[in-house]
């Protein structure tokens, strides 16, 4: 058992407790991945069949790294047999085996977000609905939320409370859209990401023999990042572990930050209630950060009431205190950050890849990018367009998807006239109408146009026949050729390579062609590795891997390995670490977000998000804020975030914020000097004079029961504004108000203090 010698006492106990329920509460940087890895290896060395172990992660990258480490201990052959991967990849694997029970083909397509939105846009258009009211993104989120709460379209429409809410929000047909979306996905032989969990729950609920089969199969169930699980995931875990109850969950309630995706912190907070005899182990030693960073983070998270108490500590050096600095504007803030990075990199000989800039929203990247560009500092942004979301890549993969599943309506519509072959929108619309009328797929229509009596000219019929023949020729290769060979044939014979090669007039054109070549290179690597491993090199397996890439996995695909400063939202930074971290935009109504100030639970999640941001730093953390920034095209005045004041003063160093270069040339020297003085952080009171002037005083709001759209109102901070929209029923009514000083604001009337002016 030499491989266990490097574990501390708590880690070792968590590894060796293999029977019965176990909860491992893992503080930031405490080595939880190591514990999970060693636990699996320990089970195998004890004689447990790897096929009986189910280990669930939240990224494919984490699963790959864990398998590699386990392979080094117990051998690659054993490691390969573990059922280890993301929730979606593991349950997609099960669904492909059991798909026919649910009426799906084994090679069902997995729709990504773009596919789902495209289908919803089509449905909304067909129903003659206003897409400004029924926004595809909003509708998809509503459907996603329903599925994560295990509500089918039928159950959604039967729920009177939900129907009443939809009527009050002036979207009474959401249920009808959901019903149509569900039906069209089924007809296309497609599941979206939420379906992979929803349908697994249906499978385990409606087919006891299937449930029993997988309960027997998975004797040991392990879950990483348990605090991020939603209701649907929890139900699956509870069902699978019900027979043996050898369930081990690892997580940190202090890093539960995905409520907007449906994650339920109650899953980890209530685990001991569900399993009273569970063994509980706390990993409290932080191996990542300095004492100052760890202590500062502890002082922040201690303010939350809903938590599993632990005291994270570290044996690392004390390190420097967290530096807090202010700026006049968001542009000046970007300049300040860029100058500090430039100077640190030069003086400490640190590569730019050691630096990360974290912000609450993607829109904040602009001022940071401008600051970095002015100093020629290379950077990369996480959260931009991933490799697999580029048009040329989605076009080629559209051909691949249709080859594998001809019923895939979204793939067919995407590529039926690309490259152009004289099958325009009018033809496609006729095919769609015919398919919907007959209740069949578009592929059924174009392969049997006479049977369905579609009005098409002879020339169009010939072009459709050519298209069908081409796709069928690709299908004939699936069982005979590797993924690369089929993919290269599709790229060549579809005309995509020729189309892109003939349009290489600009750097963007060249990049598109090179991207397709890169995808083909990836197919070749996949095929060669599969051949070497003795595993399947089928195109179907490759597409399954691509469809289930997580956000983190997609980021890795775009990383060219050059040292660059990393810019990302705090949500994207979860699980990452950097020597130097800059947390920017630390202002009220930005971080914490104004949308998260309606309840204590929402505020506590924002605090956990700040905790995650601080704990990404290994050596030094910086916090910055601006006293004014442009939002929605208007200049607004800001006050420093309440979270800054919550940090114990022993662990921060408040310094002048301006770099001396960011003041607008239109400001007079006297004004600039006065304003600069106002943004200097105060010893323990970070409220600027402007913010102080805006603080609530004796402002008393009116009774808003009779508030109507179009009324003029006055807010204690934002001044006068006009009511643009009202949603819901009083007192739980939400108003959208346009303020001249702050742009559009969404306010809950039971919390907002508004005076009705006229």
XYZ file of C-alpha atoms in Angstrom:
758
model
C 0.000 0.000 0.000
C 2.937 2.333 -0.632
C 0.795 4.598 -2.791
C -1.188 5.643 0.324
C 1.856 6.907 2.214
C 1.560 10.435 0.809
C -1.935 10.931 2.213
C -2.603 12.845 5.397
C -4.638 11.203 8.158
C -8.049 12.517 7.042
C -7.398 11.649 3.411
C -6.296 8.137 4.308
C -9.359 7.477 6.469
C -11.631 8.621 3.637
C -9.843 6.270 1.225
C -9.963 3.228 3.516
C -13.631 3.609 4.534
C -15.103 1.675 1.609
C -18.291 0.109 2.982
C -21.494 2.043 3.567
C -22.267 5.710 2.873
C -19.402 8.203 3.140
C -19.277 11.983 2.811
C -15.959 13.727 2.270
C -16.145 17.483 2.870
C -13.186 18.811 0.923
C -12.019 22.385 1.443
C -10.473 24.338 -1.428
C -7.071 22.964 -2.461
C -7.303 20.041 -0.039
C -6.493 17.238 -2.490
C -9.961 15.789 -3.060
C -9.069 14.476 -6.535
C -6.201 12.567 -4.991
C -8.565 11.012 -2.445
C -11.021 9.918 -5.134
C -8.206 8.490 -7.240
C -6.649 6.572 -4.359
C -10.038 5.321 -3.213
C -10.740 3.700 -6.574
C -7.229 2.217 -6.713
C -7.621 0.952 -3.135
C -10.900 -0.795 -4.012
C -9.343 -2.511 -7.025
C -6.314 -3.632 -5.042
C -8.700 -5.069 -2.449
C -10.104 -7.272 -5.219
C -13.150 -5.275 -6.348
C -13.926 -5.792 -10.045
C -13.375 -2.418 -11.817
C -16.597 -3.026 -13.778
C -18.484 -2.785 -10.456
C -17.207 0.752 -9.731
C -19.121 3.833 -10.902
C -17.209 7.103 -10.478
C -18.944 10.293 -11.610
C -17.179 13.594 -12.313
C -18.233 16.931 -13.796
C -15.640 17.067 -16.596
C -14.210 14.505 -18.981
C -10.792 16.034 -18.292
C -11.039 15.137 -14.594
C -12.114 11.585 -15.483
C -9.197 11.127 -17.893
C -6.661 12.414 -15.390
C -8.021 10.169 -12.646
C -7.982 7.114 -14.911
C -4.369 7.834 -15.866
C -3.353 8.068 -12.191
C -5.260 4.909 -11.300
C -3.670 3.145 -14.265
C -0.215 3.987 -12.916
C -1.132 2.202 -9.670
C -3.212 -0.810 -10.717
C -2.414 -1.063 -14.431
C -3.996 0.497 -17.503
C -6.089 -2.578 -18.279
C -7.861 -2.443 -14.928
C -8.293 1.339 -15.059
C -9.902 1.125 -18.501
C -12.707 -1.034 -17.117
C -13.914 1.465 -14.503
C -17.191 3.189 -15.291
C -15.758 6.670 -14.875
C -16.897 9.878 -16.553
C -19.341 12.757 -16.387
C -22.974 12.230 -15.446
C -23.984 12.885 -19.042
C -21.399 10.600 -20.648
C -22.094 7.667 -18.306
C -25.861 7.889 -18.605
C -25.689 8.432 -22.370
C -23.768 5.163 -22.453
C -26.513 3.418 -20.489
C -29.252 5.009 -22.583
C -27.681 3.786 -25.831
C -27.896 0.244 -24.480
C -31.467 0.637 -23.226
C -32.753 3.211 -25.763
C -35.268 0.936 -27.478
C -37.236 0.580 -24.227
C -37.914 4.322 -24.447
C -38.615 4.262 -28.187
C -35.311 5.839 -29.234
C -32.736 4.444 -31.667
C -29.422 3.355 -30.115
C -27.637 5.945 -32.247
C -29.803 8.846 -31.051
C -28.390 12.316 -31.639
C -27.443 14.507 -28.679
C -28.597 18.078 -29.311
C -26.377 20.849 -28.014
C -27.732 24.236 -26.912
C -27.568 25.667 -30.441
C -29.590 22.757 -31.827
C -32.216 23.156 -29.123
C -32.518 26.908 -29.688
C -32.767 26.395 -33.443
C -35.604 23.909 -33.003
C -37.375 26.241 -30.570
C -37.056 29.161 -32.998
C -38.708 26.983 -35.647
C -41.539 25.976 -33.302
C -42.134 29.561 -32.123
C -42.279 30.712 -35.749
C -44.662 27.899 -36.729
C -46.967 28.847 -33.837
C -46.941 32.497 -34.998
C -45.673 33.669 -31.617
C -43.656 36.794 -30.883
C -40.018 35.746 -30.378
C -39.480 38.918 -28.351
C -41.901 37.499 -25.770
C -41.101 33.828 -26.237
C -37.345 34.247 -26.448
C -35.721 30.909 -27.396
C -33.152 31.245 -24.623
C -35.832 31.910 -22.003
C -38.023 29.063 -23.278
C -35.085 26.639 -23.281
C -34.204 27.595 -19.701
C -37.818 26.994 -18.669
C -37.832 23.562 -20.327
C -34.435 22.739 -18.829
C -35.652 23.666 -15.350
C -38.722 21.482 -15.795
C -36.656 18.488 -16.892
C -34.191 18.924 -14.031
C -37.188 18.771 -11.706
C -38.395 15.656 -13.561
C -41.433 17.343 -15.097
C -42.394 16.052 -18.536
C -44.368 18.294 -20.890
C -47.502 16.441 -19.856
C -46.816 16.983 -16.145
C -45.870 20.616 -16.818
C -49.209 21.277 -18.531
C -51.145 19.458 -15.797
C -49.609 21.580 -13.021
C -52.048 24.407 -12.251
C -49.476 26.449 -10.318
C -47.032 26.406 -13.242
C -49.800 27.262 -15.705
C -50.898 30.175 -13.512
C -47.304 31.473 -13.324
C -46.984 31.294 -17.114
C -50.228 33.212 -17.591
C -49.146 35.904 -15.120
C -45.794 36.250 -16.891
C -47.741 36.674 -20.161
C -46.334 33.493 -21.640
C -49.328 31.143 -21.444
C -48.132 28.923 -24.310
C -44.827 27.827 -22.768
C -46.310 24.428 -21.993
C -47.519 24.011 -25.581
C -44.038 24.870 -26.888
C -42.505 22.359 -24.450
C -44.936 19.683 -25.629
C -44.107 20.337 -29.299
C -40.366 20.475 -28.577
C -40.540 17.142 -26.745
C -42.443 15.549 -29.627
C -40.094 16.911 -32.308
C -36.972 15.755 -30.479
C -38.471 12.274 -30.188
C -39.383 12.247 -33.889
C -35.813 13.284 -34.752
C -34.344 10.528 -32.592
C -32.633 13.206 -30.509
C -32.114 13.961 -26.834
C -30.846 17.252 -25.455
C -28.397 17.385 -22.541
C -31.156 17.539 -19.928
C -32.813 14.499 -21.500
C -29.754 12.376 -20.744
C -30.615 12.718 -17.046
C -34.384 13.012 -17.426
C -34.670 9.894 -19.599
C -32.366 7.953 -17.266
C -34.732 8.742 -14.407
C -37.675 7.597 -16.539
C -35.794 4.406 -17.431
C -35.002 3.561 -13.807
C -38.507 4.504 -12.667
C -40.534 2.633 -15.297
C -38.372 -0.446 -15.812
C -37.606 -2.174 -12.472
C -35.591 -4.859 -14.265
C -33.256 -2.199 -15.665
C -32.929 -0.535 -12.251
C -32.124 -3.875 -10.621
C -29.582 -4.656 -13.367
C -27.571 -1.473 -12.718
C -27.990 -1.626 -8.931
C -26.319 -5.051 -9.033
C -23.716 -3.876 -11.511
C -22.542 -0.826 -9.556
C -21.575 -2.070 -6.116
C -19.622 1.127 -5.389
C -20.807 4.593 -6.409
C -18.594 7.670 -6.078
C -19.441 11.279 -6.918
C -17.128 14.258 -7.251
C -18.352 17.873 -6.789
C -21.474 16.609 -5.044
C -22.480 20.162 -4.109
C -23.108 20.823 -7.821
C -25.654 18.023 -8.320
C -29.255 18.852 -9.134
C -32.484 17.078 -8.195
C -32.424 14.848 -11.275
C -28.838 13.697 -10.667
C -29.513 13.087 -6.996
C -32.526 10.882 -7.764
C -30.407 8.720 -10.093
C -27.624 8.380 -7.523
C -30.038 7.463 -4.742
C -31.732 4.848 -6.943
C -28.490 3.232 -8.146
C -26.979 3.085 -4.648
C -30.138 1.817 -2.938
C -29.128 -1.860 -2.909
C -25.555 -1.722 -1.538
C -25.509 1.862 -0.128
C -21.773 2.022 -0.822
C -22.083 5.620 -1.931
C -19.224 8.074 -1.426
C -19.825 11.750 -2.145
C -17.031 14.312 -2.232
C -17.661 18.039 -2.295
C -17.489 21.425 -0.646
C -20.674 23.261 0.223
C -18.610 26.480 0.328
C -18.084 26.103 -3.436
C -21.708 25.522 -4.415
C -22.147 28.219 -7.095
C -24.365 26.728 -9.787
C -27.915 27.279 -8.521
C -28.700 28.996 -11.825
C -28.060 25.643 -13.526
C -30.299 23.828 -11.073
C -27.633 22.717 -8.574
C -29.140 22.185 -5.127
C -26.858 22.798 -2.147
C -29.397 20.914 0.005
C -28.090 17.661 -1.525
C -24.814 17.975 0.386
C -26.212 19.810 3.412
C -28.813 17.063 3.998
C -26.700 14.013 3.091
C -26.369 12.951 6.714
C -30.143 13.127 7.146
C -30.572 10.790 4.174
C -27.802 8.497 5.447
C -27.648 8.812 9.275
C -24.917 6.173 9.534
C -22.669 7.897 6.986
C -18.993 8.273 7.754
C -17.975 11.951 7.515
C -14.410 13.084 6.819
C -13.244 16.678 6.564
C -10.267 17.545 4.371
C -9.213 20.836 5.928
C -5.544 21.166 4.968
C -5.100 23.458 1.971
C -2.067 22.603 -0.174
C -2.608 25.379 -2.708
C -2.555 28.820 -1.138
C -0.661 30.947 1.364
C -1.819 31.426 4.954
C -3.074 34.937 4.232
C -5.239 33.786 1.329
C -6.649 30.813 3.239
C -7.401 32.934 6.319
C -9.022 35.677 4.250
C -11.220 33.101 2.505
C -12.215 31.602 5.861
C -13.217 35.021 7.196
C -15.479 35.512 4.163
C -17.284 32.180 4.117
C -17.779 32.277 7.882
C -20.519 34.884 7.262
C -22.773 32.246 5.634
C -25.377 30.532 7.805
C -26.137 27.545 5.571
C -22.909 25.564 5.644
C -21.100 22.510 6.962
C -18.619 24.003 9.372
C -14.944 23.336 8.809
C -11.712 25.236 9.463
C -9.443 25.167 6.443
C -5.754 25.681 7.281
C -2.417 25.453 5.538
C 1.194 24.744 6.382
C 2.322 26.950 3.482
C 4.141 30.275 3.890
C 2.300 33.275 5.281
C 2.584 35.117 1.960
C 1.519 38.633 1.133
C -1.763 40.175 2.141
C -4.539 40.583 -0.415
C -4.159 43.903 -2.208
C -7.275 46.064 -2.626
C -7.279 49.063 -4.947
C -9.851 51.363 -6.515
C -10.069 53.268 -9.791
C -12.074 56.142 -11.212
C -13.555 54.195 -14.109
C -13.700 50.676 -15.476
C -11.192 51.663 -18.176
C -8.803 52.918 -15.537
C -9.364 49.704 -13.603
C -8.279 47.753 -16.694
C -5.185 49.940 -16.974
C -4.343 49.415 -13.289
C -4.586 45.642 -13.581
C -2.563 45.529 -16.803
C 0.227 47.661 -15.293
C 0.458 45.436 -12.228
C 0.652 42.304 -14.367
C 3.280 43.878 -16.626
C 5.426 44.957 -13.687
C 5.082 41.678 -11.789
C 5.917 39.611 -14.851
C 9.019 41.726 -15.505
C 10.293 42.026 -11.935
C 9.588 38.445 -10.862
C 10.323 36.844 -14.252
C 6.875 35.233 -14.172
C 5.252 33.983 -17.399
C 1.927 35.572 -18.304
C 0.236 32.187 -17.910
C 0.697 32.610 -14.130
C -1.863 35.438 -14.116
C -5.636 35.253 -14.197
C -8.275 37.990 -14.225
C -11.652 36.946 -12.822
C -14.892 38.878 -13.214
C -18.561 38.359 -12.414
C -19.927 38.817 -15.954
C -18.435 38.325 -19.419
C -19.170 41.934 -20.390
C -16.467 43.101 -17.970
C -13.725 41.673 -20.173
C -13.751 44.703 -22.495
C -11.940 47.140 -20.193
C -9.484 44.410 -19.149
C -8.727 43.555 -22.773
C -8.124 47.211 -23.627
C -5.685 47.584 -20.745
C -3.767 44.450 -21.722
C -3.650 45.332 -25.423
C -2.151 48.764 -24.730
C 0.795 47.057 -23.032
C 1.001 44.270 -25.645
C 0.245 41.623 -23.018
C -1.023 38.407 -24.658
C -4.248 37.000 -23.221
C -6.936 34.404 -23.830
C -10.595 34.476 -22.875
C -12.449 31.460 -21.514
C -16.095 31.592 -22.456
C -15.601 32.687 -26.038
C -16.521 30.632 -29.102
C -15.189 27.120 -28.662
C -13.634 25.116 -31.490
C -16.711 22.917 -31.846
C -19.080 25.902 -32.021
C -17.434 27.415 -35.113
C -19.657 27.386 -38.208
C -17.334 25.391 -40.432
C -16.922 22.714 -37.754
C -20.674 22.497 -37.072
C -21.293 22.237 -40.832
C -18.998 19.232 -41.239
C -20.296 17.620 -38.059
C -23.821 18.235 -39.395
C -23.042 15.883 -42.278
C -21.621 13.362 -39.834
C -24.712 13.572 -37.613
C -27.089 13.080 -40.535
C -25.031 10.116 -41.747
C -25.369 8.481 -38.334
C -29.011 9.477 -37.757
C -30.997 10.483 -40.887
C -33.928 11.537 -38.674
C -31.832 14.382 -37.189
C -33.906 17.331 -38.405
C -31.582 20.102 -37.204
C -28.561 18.545 -38.911
C -30.487 18.049 -42.156
C -31.753 21.631 -42.271
C -28.232 22.868 -41.605
C -26.512 21.094 -44.476
C -29.161 20.290 -47.101
C -28.129 23.391 -49.047
C -24.510 23.733 -47.923
C -22.536 23.932 -50.093
C -25.311 25.419 -52.218
C -27.069 22.852 -54.388
C -30.285 24.661 -55.326
C -32.358 23.526 -52.324
C -33.341 26.899 -50.868
C -35.558 28.007 -48.013
C -38.821 27.585 -49.937
C -38.055 23.926 -50.637
C -36.972 23.284 -47.052
C -40.116 24.931 -45.663
C -42.315 22.715 -47.867
C -40.442 19.650 -46.639
C -40.823 20.721 -43.000
C -44.570 21.338 -43.396
C -45.027 17.964 -45.105
C -43.039 16.183 -42.378
C -45.001 17.851 -39.572
C -48.331 17.133 -41.268
C -47.494 13.459 -41.774
C -45.789 13.109 -38.399
C -42.598 11.745 -39.948
C -39.026 12.995 -40.375
C -37.886 15.221 -43.232
C -35.640 12.337 -44.323
C -38.738 10.158 -44.771
C -40.217 12.874 -46.984
C -37.187 13.321 -49.251
C -36.642 9.584 -49.644
C -40.330 9.014 -50.520
C -41.679 12.302 -51.962
C -44.363 10.563 -54.019
C -45.821 8.799 -50.980
C -46.340 12.102 -49.166
C -47.426 14.101 -52.254
C -45.072 17.046 -51.776
C -45.318 19.715 -54.466
C -41.776 19.777 -55.870
C -40.479 20.485 -59.352
C -38.629 17.829 -61.316
C -35.328 19.712 -60.938
C -35.716 19.897 -57.157
C -36.579 16.187 -56.973
C -33.412 15.350 -58.878
C -31.307 17.465 -56.527
C -32.925 15.813 -53.510
C -32.212 12.384 -55.005
C -28.556 13.337 -55.444
C -28.410 14.534 -51.832
C -29.988 11.308 -50.533
C -27.621 9.183 -52.639
C -24.620 11.072 -51.241
C -25.692 10.583 -47.598
C -26.445 6.905 -48.227
C -22.986 6.461 -49.736
C -21.504 7.838 -46.517
C -23.679 5.475 -44.465
C -22.359 2.499 -46.415
C -18.858 3.248 -45.093
C -19.753 3.351 -41.381
C -19.165 -0.335 -40.647
C -16.189 -0.678 -42.986
C -13.986 2.347 -42.344
C -12.448 4.167 -39.390
C -13.802 7.475 -38.092
C -11.053 9.334 -39.960
C -11.657 7.563 -43.263
C -15.400 8.222 -43.158
C -14.874 11.813 -41.968
C -12.375 12.587 -44.727
C -14.704 11.120 -47.347
C -17.580 13.259 -46.059
C -15.446 16.431 -46.030
C -14.293 15.775 -49.607
C -17.432 14.429 -51.291
C -19.830 16.852 -49.613
C -17.936 19.741 -51.193
C -17.007 21.388 -47.909
C -13.242 21.181 -48.429
C -13.548 22.510 -51.980
C -15.857 25.309 -50.828
C -13.486 26.464 -48.087
C -10.337 26.019 -50.187
C -11.758 28.198 -52.983
C -12.431 31.054 -50.537
C -9.063 31.775 -48.966
C -8.993 35.524 -49.600
C -8.764 36.684 -45.970
C -7.077 35.416 -42.786
C -10.560 34.422 -41.551
C -11.128 32.304 -44.672
C -7.782 30.586 -44.222
C -8.582 29.965 -40.566
C -11.878 28.244 -41.491
C -10.101 25.881 -43.874
C -7.402 25.166 -41.289
C -10.055 24.488 -38.626
C -11.628 21.759 -40.767
C -8.184 20.274 -41.356
C -7.638 20.354 -37.598
C -10.893 18.468 -37.042
C -9.785 15.826 -39.552
C -6.436 15.610 -37.748
C -8.353 14.997 -34.524
C -10.317 12.229 -36.240
C -7.070 10.648 -37.404
C -5.576 10.770 -33.908
C -8.758 9.257 -32.456
C -8.726 6.441 -35.028
C -5.028 5.650 -34.527
C -5.320 5.642 -30.719
C -8.395 3.400 -30.890
C -6.593 0.967 -33.188
C -3.577 0.897 -30.865
C -5.824 0.266 -27.839
C -7.821 -2.402 -29.622
C -11.022 -0.386 -29.086
C -13.636 0.848 -31.542
C -12.579 3.537 -34.005
C -16.125 4.118 -35.233
C -17.401 7.530 -36.190
C -20.369 6.987 -33.883
C -18.100 6.657 -30.835
C -16.117 9.735 -31.849
C -19.314 11.795 -32.182
C -20.523 10.589 -28.805
C -17.301 11.896 -27.241
C -17.633 15.250 -29.039
C -21.294 15.695 -28.095
C -20.490 15.194 -24.410
C -17.573 17.601 -24.105
C -18.055 19.895 -21.126
C -17.224 23.609 -21.114
C -13.843 22.890 -19.524
C -13.025 20.237 -22.119
C -13.884 22.640 -24.937
C -11.599 25.263 -23.416
C -8.710 22.823 -23.480
C -9.264 22.205 -27.195
C -8.641 25.894 -27.887
C -5.504 26.244 -25.770
C -2.462 26.736 -28.017
C -0.026 26.365 -25.116
C 1.440 29.884 -25.397
C 1.861 31.834 -22.122
C -1.074 34.211 -21.898
C -3.006 35.984 -19.166
C -6.288 34.145 -18.627
C -9.555 36.098 -18.499
C -12.732 34.379 -17.335
C -15.811 34.591 -15.178
C -15.519 33.256 -11.635
C -17.963 30.481 -12.539
C -15.588 29.323 -15.285
C -12.615 29.376 -12.902
C -14.049 26.669 -10.631
C -11.488 23.878 -10.270
C -8.588 25.965 -11.617
C -5.700 27.658 -9.839
C -3.164 30.372 -10.680
C -0.176 31.884 -8.827
C -1.602 35.427 -9.238
C -5.328 36.185 -9.358
C -7.005 39.556 -9.975
C -10.683 39.739 -8.953
C -12.083 42.813 -10.687
C -15.342 44.752 -10.623
C -15.874 44.211 -6.883
C -18.812 46.603 -6.633
C -22.298 46.510 -5.205
C -24.890 45.339 -7.740
C -22.127 43.790 -9.816
C -20.511 41.450 -7.295
C -22.759 40.662 -5.490
C -25.052 40.845 -8.489
C -28.135 43.009 -8.148
C -30.189 39.991 -9.270
C -28.941 38.029 -6.251
C -30.074 40.400 -3.522
C -33.644 39.192 -3.162
C -33.017 36.599 -0.462
C -30.409 35.415 1.991
C -29.844 32.175 0.036
C -29.041 34.116 -3.136
C -26.660 36.434 -1.290
C -24.961 33.443 0.323
C -24.386 31.906 -3.107
C -22.753 35.162 -4.242
C -20.540 34.997 -1.148
C -19.585 31.418 -2.022
C -18.740 32.631 -5.518
C -16.397 35.240 -4.026
C -14.884 32.508 -1.840
C -14.212 30.448 -4.978
C -12.549 33.469 -6.604
C -10.198 34.091 -3.663
C -9.240 30.427 -3.340
C -8.084 30.204 -6.976
C -4.961 32.141 -5.934
C -1.809 30.314 -4.889
C 0.632 33.152 -4.071
C -1.147 36.498 -4.295
C -4.685 37.793 -4.757
C -5.716 41.274 -5.856
C -9.141 42.903 -5.576
C -10.122 45.956 -7.603
C -13.208 48.099 -8.099
C -14.221 51.210 -10.009
C -16.276 54.113 -8.674
C -17.969 54.549 -12.054
C -18.470 52.396 -15.113
C -20.548 52.362 -18.267
C -23.415 49.879 -18.245
C -26.159 49.746 -20.864
C -24.577 52.774 -22.498
C -24.916 54.948 -19.393
C -22.376 56.090 -16.837
C -23.312 54.831 -13.381
C -21.663 55.451 -10.026
C -20.602 52.489 -7.944
C -19.658 51.687 -4.390
C -17.233 48.948 -3.338
C -18.681 45.509 -2.689
C -19.835 44.599 0.805
C -17.683 41.473 0.461
C -14.488 43.535 0.688
C -15.496 44.785 4.126
C -16.234 41.213 5.188
C -12.570 40.212 4.836
C -10.721 40.338 8.155
C -8.543 43.479 8.039
C -5.479 41.453 9.103
C -5.341 39.821 5.691
C -5.751 42.757 3.311
C -3.685 45.729 2.268
C -5.625 48.717 0.944
C -3.525 50.780 -1.474
C -4.017 53.652 -3.926
C -5.633 52.233 -7.035
C -4.797 54.440 -10.003
C -1.868 53.668 -12.265
C -1.553 57.334 -13.156
C -2.614 56.783 -16.742
C -6.327 56.152 -16.814
C -7.892 59.590 -16.218
C -9.932 60.983 -19.076
C -8.180 63.849 -20.858
C -11.410 65.823 -20.629
C -11.121 66.042 -16.844
C -9.385 69.053 -15.375
C -6.319 68.471 -13.247
C -8.138 69.802 -10.188
C -11.148 67.523 -10.735
C -8.946 64.510 -11.367
C -6.948 65.114 -8.200
C -10.099 65.503 -6.119
C -11.724 62.425 -7.611
C -8.579 60.318 -7.232
C -8.533 61.220 -3.561
C -12.108 60.025 -3.268
C -11.341 56.540 -4.624
C -8.479 55.869 -2.222
C -9.645 52.939 -0.064
C -10.524 53.977 3.453
C -9.095 51.990 6.385
C -12.258 49.946 6.994
C -14.912 51.975 5.235
C -14.772 51.502 1.497
C -17.732 53.727 0.634
C -16.780 56.578 -1.700
C -18.242 60.088 -1.335
C -20.414 59.540 -4.414
C -21.697 56.248 -3.071
C -22.306 57.796 0.338
C -24.459 60.450 -1.262
C -26.550 57.692 -2.817
C -26.951 55.629 0.345
C -30.540 55.085 1.526
C -31.664 57.722 3.979
C -35.221 58.489 4.930
C -36.511 57.738 1.439
C -39.926 56.100 1.765
C -41.501 54.207 -1.093
C -45.180 54.243 -2.072
C -47.664 51.381 -2.045
C -47.065 49.859 -5.483
C -50.193 47.724 -5.718
C -51.587 49.973 -8.478
C -48.315 50.466 -10.381
C -48.808 50.324 -14.146
C -46.633 50.212 -17.261
C -45.810 53.729 -18.457
C -45.833 55.342 -15.013
C -43.006 57.662 -13.957
C -41.322 56.598 -10.718
C -38.422 57.664 -8.497
C -35.864 55.333 -6.881
C -33.731 56.196 -3.860
C -30.471 55.479 -5.791
C -31.260 55.581 -9.482
C -33.418 58.675 -9.538
C -36.364 59.077 -11.905
C -37.399 56.384 -14.358
C -40.217 54.930 -16.427
C -41.907 51.541 -15.923
C -41.436 49.480 -19.104
C -42.816 46.101 -18.076
C -44.499 44.264 -15.184
C -44.329 40.497 -14.635
C -46.179 38.336 -12.107
C -48.776 39.257 -9.505
C -48.394 41.719 -6.635
C -46.613 41.498 -4.174
C -44.323 39.065 -6.041
C -44.301 41.348 -9.052
C -41.170 42.215 -10.996
C -40.850 45.561 -12.751
C -38.498 46.584 -15.537
C -37.754 50.287 -15.138
C -35.632 52.518 -17.355
C -33.601 55.054 -15.352
C -31.720 57.801 -17.133
C -28.771 57.382 -14.779
C -28.576 53.591 -14.779
C -30.406 52.170 -17.796
C -32.844 49.271 -17.460
C -33.217 47.758 -13.995
C -35.305 44.774 -12.922
C -36.777 45.299 -9.462
C -38.895 43.129 -7.181
C -41.627 45.446 -5.962
C -41.823 43.965 -2.477
C -38.178 44.981 -1.937
C -37.806 48.037 -4.176
C -38.550 51.429 -2.701
C -40.237 53.421 -5.443
C -42.242 56.639 -5.393
C -44.893 57.034 -8.065
C -44.276 60.423 -9.678
C -47.001 60.354 -12.316
